[in-house]
Coordinates of C-alpha atoms in Angstrom, one line a residue:
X435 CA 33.5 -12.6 -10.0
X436 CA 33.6 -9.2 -8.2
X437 CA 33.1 -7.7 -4.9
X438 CA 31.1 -4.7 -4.1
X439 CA 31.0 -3.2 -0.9
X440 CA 28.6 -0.9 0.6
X441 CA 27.6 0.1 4.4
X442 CA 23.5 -0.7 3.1
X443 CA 22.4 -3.1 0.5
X444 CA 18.9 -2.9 -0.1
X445 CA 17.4 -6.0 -2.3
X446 CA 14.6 -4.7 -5.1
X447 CA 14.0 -1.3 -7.3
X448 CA 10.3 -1.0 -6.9
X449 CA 8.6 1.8 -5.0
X450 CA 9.5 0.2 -1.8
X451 CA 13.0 -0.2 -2.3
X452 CA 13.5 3.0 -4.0
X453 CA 11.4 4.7 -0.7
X454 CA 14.3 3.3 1.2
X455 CA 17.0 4.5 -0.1
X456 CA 15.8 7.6 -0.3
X457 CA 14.9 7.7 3.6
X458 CA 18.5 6.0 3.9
X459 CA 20.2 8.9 2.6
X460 CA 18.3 11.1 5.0
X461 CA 18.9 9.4 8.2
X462 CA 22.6 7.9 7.7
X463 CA 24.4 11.0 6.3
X464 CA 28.0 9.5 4.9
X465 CA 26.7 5.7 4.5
X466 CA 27.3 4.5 1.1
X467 CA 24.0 3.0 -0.3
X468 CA 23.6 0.1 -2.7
X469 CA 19.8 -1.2 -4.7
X470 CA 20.4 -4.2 -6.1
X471 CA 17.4 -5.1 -9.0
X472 CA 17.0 -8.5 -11.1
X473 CA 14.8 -6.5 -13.6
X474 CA 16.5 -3.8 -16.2
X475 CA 15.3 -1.1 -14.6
X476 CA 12.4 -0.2 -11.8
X477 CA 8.4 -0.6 -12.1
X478 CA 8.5 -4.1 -13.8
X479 CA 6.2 -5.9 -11.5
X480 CA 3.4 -4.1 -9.1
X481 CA 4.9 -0.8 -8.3
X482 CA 4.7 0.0 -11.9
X483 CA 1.3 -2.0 -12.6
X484 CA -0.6 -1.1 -9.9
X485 CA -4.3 1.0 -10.2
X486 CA -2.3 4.9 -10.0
X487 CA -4.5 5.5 -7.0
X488 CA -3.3 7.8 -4.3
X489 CA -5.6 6.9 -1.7
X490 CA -7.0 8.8 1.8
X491 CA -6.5 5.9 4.1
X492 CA -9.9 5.2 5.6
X493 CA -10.4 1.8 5.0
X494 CA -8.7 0.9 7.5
X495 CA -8.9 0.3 11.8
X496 CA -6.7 3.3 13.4
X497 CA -4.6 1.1 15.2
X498 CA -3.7 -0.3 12.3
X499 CA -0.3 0.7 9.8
X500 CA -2.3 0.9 7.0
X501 CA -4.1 3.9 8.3
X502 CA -1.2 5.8 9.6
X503 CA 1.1 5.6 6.7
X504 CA -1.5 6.2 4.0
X505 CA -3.1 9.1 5.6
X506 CA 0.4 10.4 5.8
X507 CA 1.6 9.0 2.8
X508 CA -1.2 10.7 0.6
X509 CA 0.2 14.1 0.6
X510 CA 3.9 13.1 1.0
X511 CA 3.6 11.3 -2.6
X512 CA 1.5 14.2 -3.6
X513 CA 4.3 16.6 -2.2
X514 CA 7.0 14.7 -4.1
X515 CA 4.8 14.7 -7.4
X516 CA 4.4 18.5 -7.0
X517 CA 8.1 18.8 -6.9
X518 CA 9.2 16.5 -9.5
X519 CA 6.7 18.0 -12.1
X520 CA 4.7 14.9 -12.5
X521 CA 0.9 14.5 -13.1
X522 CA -1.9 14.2 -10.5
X523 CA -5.4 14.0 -11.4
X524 CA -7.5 15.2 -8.5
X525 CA -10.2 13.6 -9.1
X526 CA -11.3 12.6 -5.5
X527 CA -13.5 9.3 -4.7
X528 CA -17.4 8.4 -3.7
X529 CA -17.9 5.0 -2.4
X530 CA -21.4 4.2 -3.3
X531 CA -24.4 1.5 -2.1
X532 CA -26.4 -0.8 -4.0
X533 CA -29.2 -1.5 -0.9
X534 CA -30.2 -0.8 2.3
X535 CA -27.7 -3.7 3.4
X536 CA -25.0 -1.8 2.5
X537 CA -25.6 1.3 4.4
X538 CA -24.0 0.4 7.8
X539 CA -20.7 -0.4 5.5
X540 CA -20.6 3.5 4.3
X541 CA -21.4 4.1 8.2
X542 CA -18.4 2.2 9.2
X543 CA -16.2 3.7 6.7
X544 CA -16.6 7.1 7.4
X545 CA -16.1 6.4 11.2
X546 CA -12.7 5.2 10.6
X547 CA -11.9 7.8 8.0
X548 CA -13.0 10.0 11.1
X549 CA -10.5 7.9 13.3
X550 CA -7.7 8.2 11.1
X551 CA -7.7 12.0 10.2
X552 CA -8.7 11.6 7.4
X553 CA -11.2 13.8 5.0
X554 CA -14.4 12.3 4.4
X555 CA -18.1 13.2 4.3
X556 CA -20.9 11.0 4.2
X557 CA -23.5 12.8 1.5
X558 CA -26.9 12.2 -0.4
X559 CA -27.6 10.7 -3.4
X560 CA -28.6 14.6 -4.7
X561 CA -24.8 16.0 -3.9
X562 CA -23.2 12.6 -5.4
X563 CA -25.1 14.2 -8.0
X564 CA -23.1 17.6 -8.0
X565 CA -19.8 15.6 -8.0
X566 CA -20.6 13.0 -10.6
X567 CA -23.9 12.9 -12.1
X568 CA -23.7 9.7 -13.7
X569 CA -22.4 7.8 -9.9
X570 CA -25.7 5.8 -8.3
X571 CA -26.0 5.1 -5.2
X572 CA -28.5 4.1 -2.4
X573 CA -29.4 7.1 -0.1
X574 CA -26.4 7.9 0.5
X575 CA -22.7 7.9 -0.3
X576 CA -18.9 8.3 1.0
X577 CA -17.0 11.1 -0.7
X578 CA -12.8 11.6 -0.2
X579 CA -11.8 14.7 -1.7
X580 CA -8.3 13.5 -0.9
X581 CA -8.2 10.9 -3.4
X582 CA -6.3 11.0 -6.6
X583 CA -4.7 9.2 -9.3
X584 CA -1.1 9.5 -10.9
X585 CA 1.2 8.0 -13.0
X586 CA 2.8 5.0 -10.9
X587 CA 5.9 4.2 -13.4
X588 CA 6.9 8.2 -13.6
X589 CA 7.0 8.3 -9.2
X590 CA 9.4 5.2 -9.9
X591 CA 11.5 6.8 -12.8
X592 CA 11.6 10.3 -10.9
X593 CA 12.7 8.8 -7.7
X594 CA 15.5 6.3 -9.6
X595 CA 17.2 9.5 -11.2
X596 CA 16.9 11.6 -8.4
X597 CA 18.9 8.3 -5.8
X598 CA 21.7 8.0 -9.0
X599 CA 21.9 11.9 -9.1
X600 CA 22.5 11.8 -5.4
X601 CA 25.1 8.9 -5.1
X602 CA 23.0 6.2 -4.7
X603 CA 24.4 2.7 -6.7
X604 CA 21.6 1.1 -8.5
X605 CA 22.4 -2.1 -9.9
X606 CA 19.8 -3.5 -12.6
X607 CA 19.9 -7.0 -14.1
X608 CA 21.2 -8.0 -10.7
X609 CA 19.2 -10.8 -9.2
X610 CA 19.9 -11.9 -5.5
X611 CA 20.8 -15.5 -5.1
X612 CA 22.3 -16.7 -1.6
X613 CA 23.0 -15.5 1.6
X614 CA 26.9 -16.4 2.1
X615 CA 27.2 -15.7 5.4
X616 CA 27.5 -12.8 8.2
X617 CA 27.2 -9.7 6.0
X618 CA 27.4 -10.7 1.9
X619 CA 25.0 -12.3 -0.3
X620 CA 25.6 -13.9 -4.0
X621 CA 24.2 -12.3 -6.9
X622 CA 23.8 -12.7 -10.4
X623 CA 27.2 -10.6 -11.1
X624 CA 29.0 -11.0 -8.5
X625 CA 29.5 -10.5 -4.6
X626 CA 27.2 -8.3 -2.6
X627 CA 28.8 -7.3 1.2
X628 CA 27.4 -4.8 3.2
X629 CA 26.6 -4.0 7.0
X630 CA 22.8 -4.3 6.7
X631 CA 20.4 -5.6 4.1
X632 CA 16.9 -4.5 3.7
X633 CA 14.7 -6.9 1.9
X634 CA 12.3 -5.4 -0.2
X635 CA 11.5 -8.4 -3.4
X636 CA 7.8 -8.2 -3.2
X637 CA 6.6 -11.3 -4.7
X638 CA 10.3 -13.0 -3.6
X639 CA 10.4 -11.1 -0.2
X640 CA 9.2 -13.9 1.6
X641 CA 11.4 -16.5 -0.1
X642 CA 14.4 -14.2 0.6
X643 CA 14.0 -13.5 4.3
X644 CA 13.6 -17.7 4.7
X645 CA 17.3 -17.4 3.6
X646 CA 18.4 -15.5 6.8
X647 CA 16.0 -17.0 9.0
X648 CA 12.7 -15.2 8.9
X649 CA 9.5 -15.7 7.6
X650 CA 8.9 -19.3 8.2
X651 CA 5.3 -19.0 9.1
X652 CA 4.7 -16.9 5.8
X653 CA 3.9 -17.1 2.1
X654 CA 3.0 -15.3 -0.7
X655 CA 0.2 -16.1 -1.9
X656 CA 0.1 -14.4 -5.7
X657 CA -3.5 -12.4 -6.9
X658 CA -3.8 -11.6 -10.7
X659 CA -5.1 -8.2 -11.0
X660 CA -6.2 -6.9 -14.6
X661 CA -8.5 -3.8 -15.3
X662 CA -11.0 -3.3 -18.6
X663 CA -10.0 0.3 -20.1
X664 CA -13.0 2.2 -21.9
X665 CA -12.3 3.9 -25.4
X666 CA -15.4 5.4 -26.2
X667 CA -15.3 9.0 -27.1
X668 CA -17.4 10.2 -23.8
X669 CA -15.9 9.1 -20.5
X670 CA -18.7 7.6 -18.4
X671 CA -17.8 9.1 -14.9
X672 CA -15.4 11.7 -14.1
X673 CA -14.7 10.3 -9.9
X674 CA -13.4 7.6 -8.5
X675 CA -16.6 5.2 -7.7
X676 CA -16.0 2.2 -5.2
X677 CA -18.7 0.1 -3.9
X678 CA -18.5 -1.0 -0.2
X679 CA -15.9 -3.3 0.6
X680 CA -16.1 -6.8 2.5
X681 CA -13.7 -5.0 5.0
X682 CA -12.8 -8.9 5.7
X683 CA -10.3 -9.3 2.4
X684 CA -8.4 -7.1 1.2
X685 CA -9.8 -6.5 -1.8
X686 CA -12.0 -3.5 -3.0
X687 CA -14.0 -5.2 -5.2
X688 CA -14.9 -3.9 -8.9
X689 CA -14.8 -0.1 -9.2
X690 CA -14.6 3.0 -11.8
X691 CA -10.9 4.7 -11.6
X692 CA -10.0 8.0 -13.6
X693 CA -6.5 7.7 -14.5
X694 CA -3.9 10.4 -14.4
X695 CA -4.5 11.2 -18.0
X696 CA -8.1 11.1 -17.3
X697 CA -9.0 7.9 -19.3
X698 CA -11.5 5.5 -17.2
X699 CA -11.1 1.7 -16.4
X700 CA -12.5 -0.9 -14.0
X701 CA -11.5 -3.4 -12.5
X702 CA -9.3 -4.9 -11.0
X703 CA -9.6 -8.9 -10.8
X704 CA -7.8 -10.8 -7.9
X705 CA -7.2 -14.0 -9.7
X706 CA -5.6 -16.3 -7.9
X707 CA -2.3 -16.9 -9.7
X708 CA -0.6 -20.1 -10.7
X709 CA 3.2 -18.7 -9.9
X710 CA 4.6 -15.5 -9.1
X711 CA 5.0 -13.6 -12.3
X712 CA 2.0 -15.3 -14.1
X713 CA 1.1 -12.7 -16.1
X714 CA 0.4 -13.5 -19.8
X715 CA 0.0 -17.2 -21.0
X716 CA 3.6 -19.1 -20.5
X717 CA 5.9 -16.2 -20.2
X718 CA 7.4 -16.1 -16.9
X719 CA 6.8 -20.1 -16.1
X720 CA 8.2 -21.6 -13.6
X721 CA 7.7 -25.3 -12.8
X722 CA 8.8 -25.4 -9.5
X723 CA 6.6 -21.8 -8.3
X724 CA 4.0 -23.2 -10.3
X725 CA 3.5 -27.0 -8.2
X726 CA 3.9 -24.9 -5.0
X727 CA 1.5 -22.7 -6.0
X728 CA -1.0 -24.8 -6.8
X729 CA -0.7 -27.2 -4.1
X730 CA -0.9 -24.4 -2.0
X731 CA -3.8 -23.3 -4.1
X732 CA -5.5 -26.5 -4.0
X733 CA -5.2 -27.0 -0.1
X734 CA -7.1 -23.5 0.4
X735 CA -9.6 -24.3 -2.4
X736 CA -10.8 -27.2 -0.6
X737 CA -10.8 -25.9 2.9
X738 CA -12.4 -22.6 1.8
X739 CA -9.8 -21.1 4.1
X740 CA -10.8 -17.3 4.5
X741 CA -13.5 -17.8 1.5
X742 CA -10.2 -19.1 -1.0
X743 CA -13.1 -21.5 -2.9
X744 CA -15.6 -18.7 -2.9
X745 CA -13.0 -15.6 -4.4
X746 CA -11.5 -18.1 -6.9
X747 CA -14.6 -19.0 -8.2
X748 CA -15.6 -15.4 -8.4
X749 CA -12.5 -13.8 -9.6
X750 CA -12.9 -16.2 -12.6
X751 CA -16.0 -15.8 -13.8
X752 CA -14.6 -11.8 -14.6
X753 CA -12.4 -13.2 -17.2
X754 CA -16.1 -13.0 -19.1
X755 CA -16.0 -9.0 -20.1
X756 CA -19.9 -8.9 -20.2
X757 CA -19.8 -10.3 -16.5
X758 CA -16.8 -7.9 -15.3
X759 CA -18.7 -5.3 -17.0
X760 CA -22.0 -6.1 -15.6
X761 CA -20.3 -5.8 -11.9
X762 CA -19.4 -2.1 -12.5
X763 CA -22.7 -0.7 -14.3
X764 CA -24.6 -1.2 -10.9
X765 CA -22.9 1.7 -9.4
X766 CA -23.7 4.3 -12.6
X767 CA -27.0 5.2 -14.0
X768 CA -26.1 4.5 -17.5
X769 CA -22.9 2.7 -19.2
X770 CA -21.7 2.0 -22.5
X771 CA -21.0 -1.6 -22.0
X772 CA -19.2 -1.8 -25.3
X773 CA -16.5 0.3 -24.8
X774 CA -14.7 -1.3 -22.5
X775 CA -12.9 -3.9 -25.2
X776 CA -9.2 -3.6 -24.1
X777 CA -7.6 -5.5 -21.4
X778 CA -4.7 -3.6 -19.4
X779 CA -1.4 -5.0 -18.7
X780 CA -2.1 -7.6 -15.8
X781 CA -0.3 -6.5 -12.6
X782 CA 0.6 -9.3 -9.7
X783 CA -0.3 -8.8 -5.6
X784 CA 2.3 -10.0 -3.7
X785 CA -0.4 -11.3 -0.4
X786 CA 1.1 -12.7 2.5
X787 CA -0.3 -15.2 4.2
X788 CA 0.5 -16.9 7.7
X789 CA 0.9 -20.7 7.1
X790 CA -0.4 -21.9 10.6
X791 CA -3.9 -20.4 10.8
X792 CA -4.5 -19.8 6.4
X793 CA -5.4 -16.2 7.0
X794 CA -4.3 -13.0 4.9
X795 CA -2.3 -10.5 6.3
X796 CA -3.8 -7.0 5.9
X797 CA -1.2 -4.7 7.5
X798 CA 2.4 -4.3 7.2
X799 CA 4.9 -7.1 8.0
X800 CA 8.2 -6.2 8.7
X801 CA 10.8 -9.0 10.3
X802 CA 15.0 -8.4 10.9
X803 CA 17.3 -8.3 13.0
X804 CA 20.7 -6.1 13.1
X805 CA 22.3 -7.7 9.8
X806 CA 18.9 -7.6 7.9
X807 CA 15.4 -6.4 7.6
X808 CA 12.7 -8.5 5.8
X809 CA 9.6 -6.3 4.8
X810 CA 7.4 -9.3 4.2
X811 CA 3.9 -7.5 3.5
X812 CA 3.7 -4.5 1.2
X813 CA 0.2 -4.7 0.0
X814 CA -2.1 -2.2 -1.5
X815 CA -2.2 1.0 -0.3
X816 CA 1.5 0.3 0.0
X817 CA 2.5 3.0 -2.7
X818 CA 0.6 5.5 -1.2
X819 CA 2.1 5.3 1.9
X820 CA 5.4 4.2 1.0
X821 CA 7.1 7.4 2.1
X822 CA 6.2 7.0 5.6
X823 CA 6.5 3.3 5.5
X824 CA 10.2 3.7 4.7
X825 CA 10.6 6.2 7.0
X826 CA 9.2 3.8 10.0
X827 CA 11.0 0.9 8.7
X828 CA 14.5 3.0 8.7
X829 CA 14.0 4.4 12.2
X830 CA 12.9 1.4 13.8
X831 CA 14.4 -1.7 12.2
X832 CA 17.6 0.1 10.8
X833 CA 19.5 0.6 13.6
X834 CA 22.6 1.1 11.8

């Protein structure tokens, strides 16, 4: 088998990988660069299933990553779509209220939006009106101008062609398989050797950085995510409509999303999954992922650890359309429950979890050492910010 030597290896093609390389050839002028991919090309699992949201960034506490790099990472990704020639639909977002109880969580989000720079307006029900005269809310709503929606799979594609145009190797159908030692790995064709490698598998990150060392207190704990998309021959909203979070998960509950192309959907679901790439019936099985997973599954089922009993339950119950449905036509005055009939392609989360306490990590993890980096948590809004992610990862892990 052969030997391929670069100064960088980094380990997966999706948005995060791709991100790297990109900030890689920035920062290390004459390194040669190598992605290594176990898929035939990029955007096969979330970075090319995920919602198409750019989002504003304030969800999230300022001293937090999340916030940083998504307030940032907004109009970076926008900037880079601009450039390439790729779509954006600028359709901005209201978060909306369905009581009184739910006022203090608009409250809270548009003091952290305020905290984090970012653009956000708390508004009445009469300008919701102006913006989207369908949205409903209680007294009051959150509106980000900021927000849009693009075409996930074309970022991906754009930024593979532009890394091969500029030297980059790209490697598809090659899976990682061992460490070796100090400085190579085993692949699937071959021998990988290279100074540093940067480990970003998603759903096998955590798996991977066990291999070299890290990670041990982490898992990934895998969330099926599938939207309803509406063919009727009116669209039913023309923004972004979110109702107020339980800022406790990290999940955004079910909400309206205009799509690049301007076609509506809802969703997603957070399904618990039963292994990592369970995304249709059988395909993908794997016995082994699949007892972990479930033992895993089952362990924070009957603890209830971080409400595990309560979400699964939940999340299932929106495999019933008329249910899912149901959830989304409280925040609109009037829906055509019928047309949403047609399932999107299911998409995986990748959520990390800490072993020794059962909690969910809801920032950035990022683990390593001089031979290798481990970027363990790269949860939603992790394509957003994935620009100046990368860059953060590069100038303080990379130290090449």
């Amino acid at each position: 088998m052969k030997t391929d030597r670069s100064d960088i290896c980094v380990i997966g093609a999706g948005i995060i990988g791709l991100a790297l390389a990109r900030e890689l050839l920035a920062s290390r002028p004459g390194k040669t660069i190598r992605v290594i991919e176990k898929e035939p090309d990029t955007g096969y699992h979330s970075s090319g299933r995920n919602s198409g949201v750019l989002h504003a960034g304030f969800y999230y506490t300022a001293d937090s990553l999340k916030a940083r790099f998504t307030r940032e990472g907004n109009r970076e990704l926008a900037d880079f779509c601009h450039r390439e020639g790729l779509a954006i639909n600028r359709c901005g977002k209201v978060v909306v209220a369905r009581d009184e109880t739910e006022l203090e969580g608009l409250q809270e989000l548009a003091r952290r939006g305020r905290a984090n720079g970012v653009d956000v307006s708390l508004i009445s029900a009469r300008e919701l009106a102006d913006i989207d005269p369908n949205a409903r809310t209680h007294e009051m709503a959150l509106h980000s101008p900021a927000t849009a929606t693009l075409d996930p799979l074309a970022v991906c594609r754009a930024l593979r062609d532009d890394l091969i145009r500029r030297g980059v190797a790209i490697d598809f159908n090659r899976a990682y398989g061992k460490r070796l030692g100090e400085g190579a790995v085993r692949t699937s064709r071959g021998t990988v050797e290279a100074g540093l490698f940067i480990n970003a598998a998603g759903l096998y990150a955590d798996r991977i950085a066990r291999d070299w060392g890290f990670g041990g207190d982490y898992v990934i704990i895998p969330f099926k995510g599938i939207y309803l998309k509406y063919s009727g021959s009116d669209n039913p909203v023309r923004t972004n409509i979110y109702p107020v979070p339980n800022l406790n998960n990290p999940f955004l509950g079910v909400h309206f999303t205009v799509t690049v192309d301007g076609r509506v959907k809802i969703g997603p679901t957070a399904i618990p999954a039963f292994w990592r790439e369970n995304y249709r019936g059988l395909a993908n099985f794997s016995p082994r992922e699949a007892v972990e997973t479930l033992y895993r599954e089952a362990d924070l089922f009957a603890r209830n650890s971080f409400g595990f009993r309560d979400l699964a339950i939940k999340e299932m119950r929106k495999y019933r359309r008329s249910h899912f449905v149901g959830l989304a036509a409280g925040m609109v005055h009037g829906l055509d429950r019928d047309g949403f009939r047609e399932w999107s392609r299911p998409g995986i989360r990748a959520q990390l979890m800490r072993r020794s306490t059962r909690e969910l990590l809801q920032d950035f993890v990022v683990e390593g050492d001089g031979s290798s980096v481990h970027i363990l948590n790269a949860v939603s809004p992790a394509f957003t910010g994935s620009f100046p992610f990368c860059r953060w990862v590069v100038e303080k892990h990379a130290g090449l």
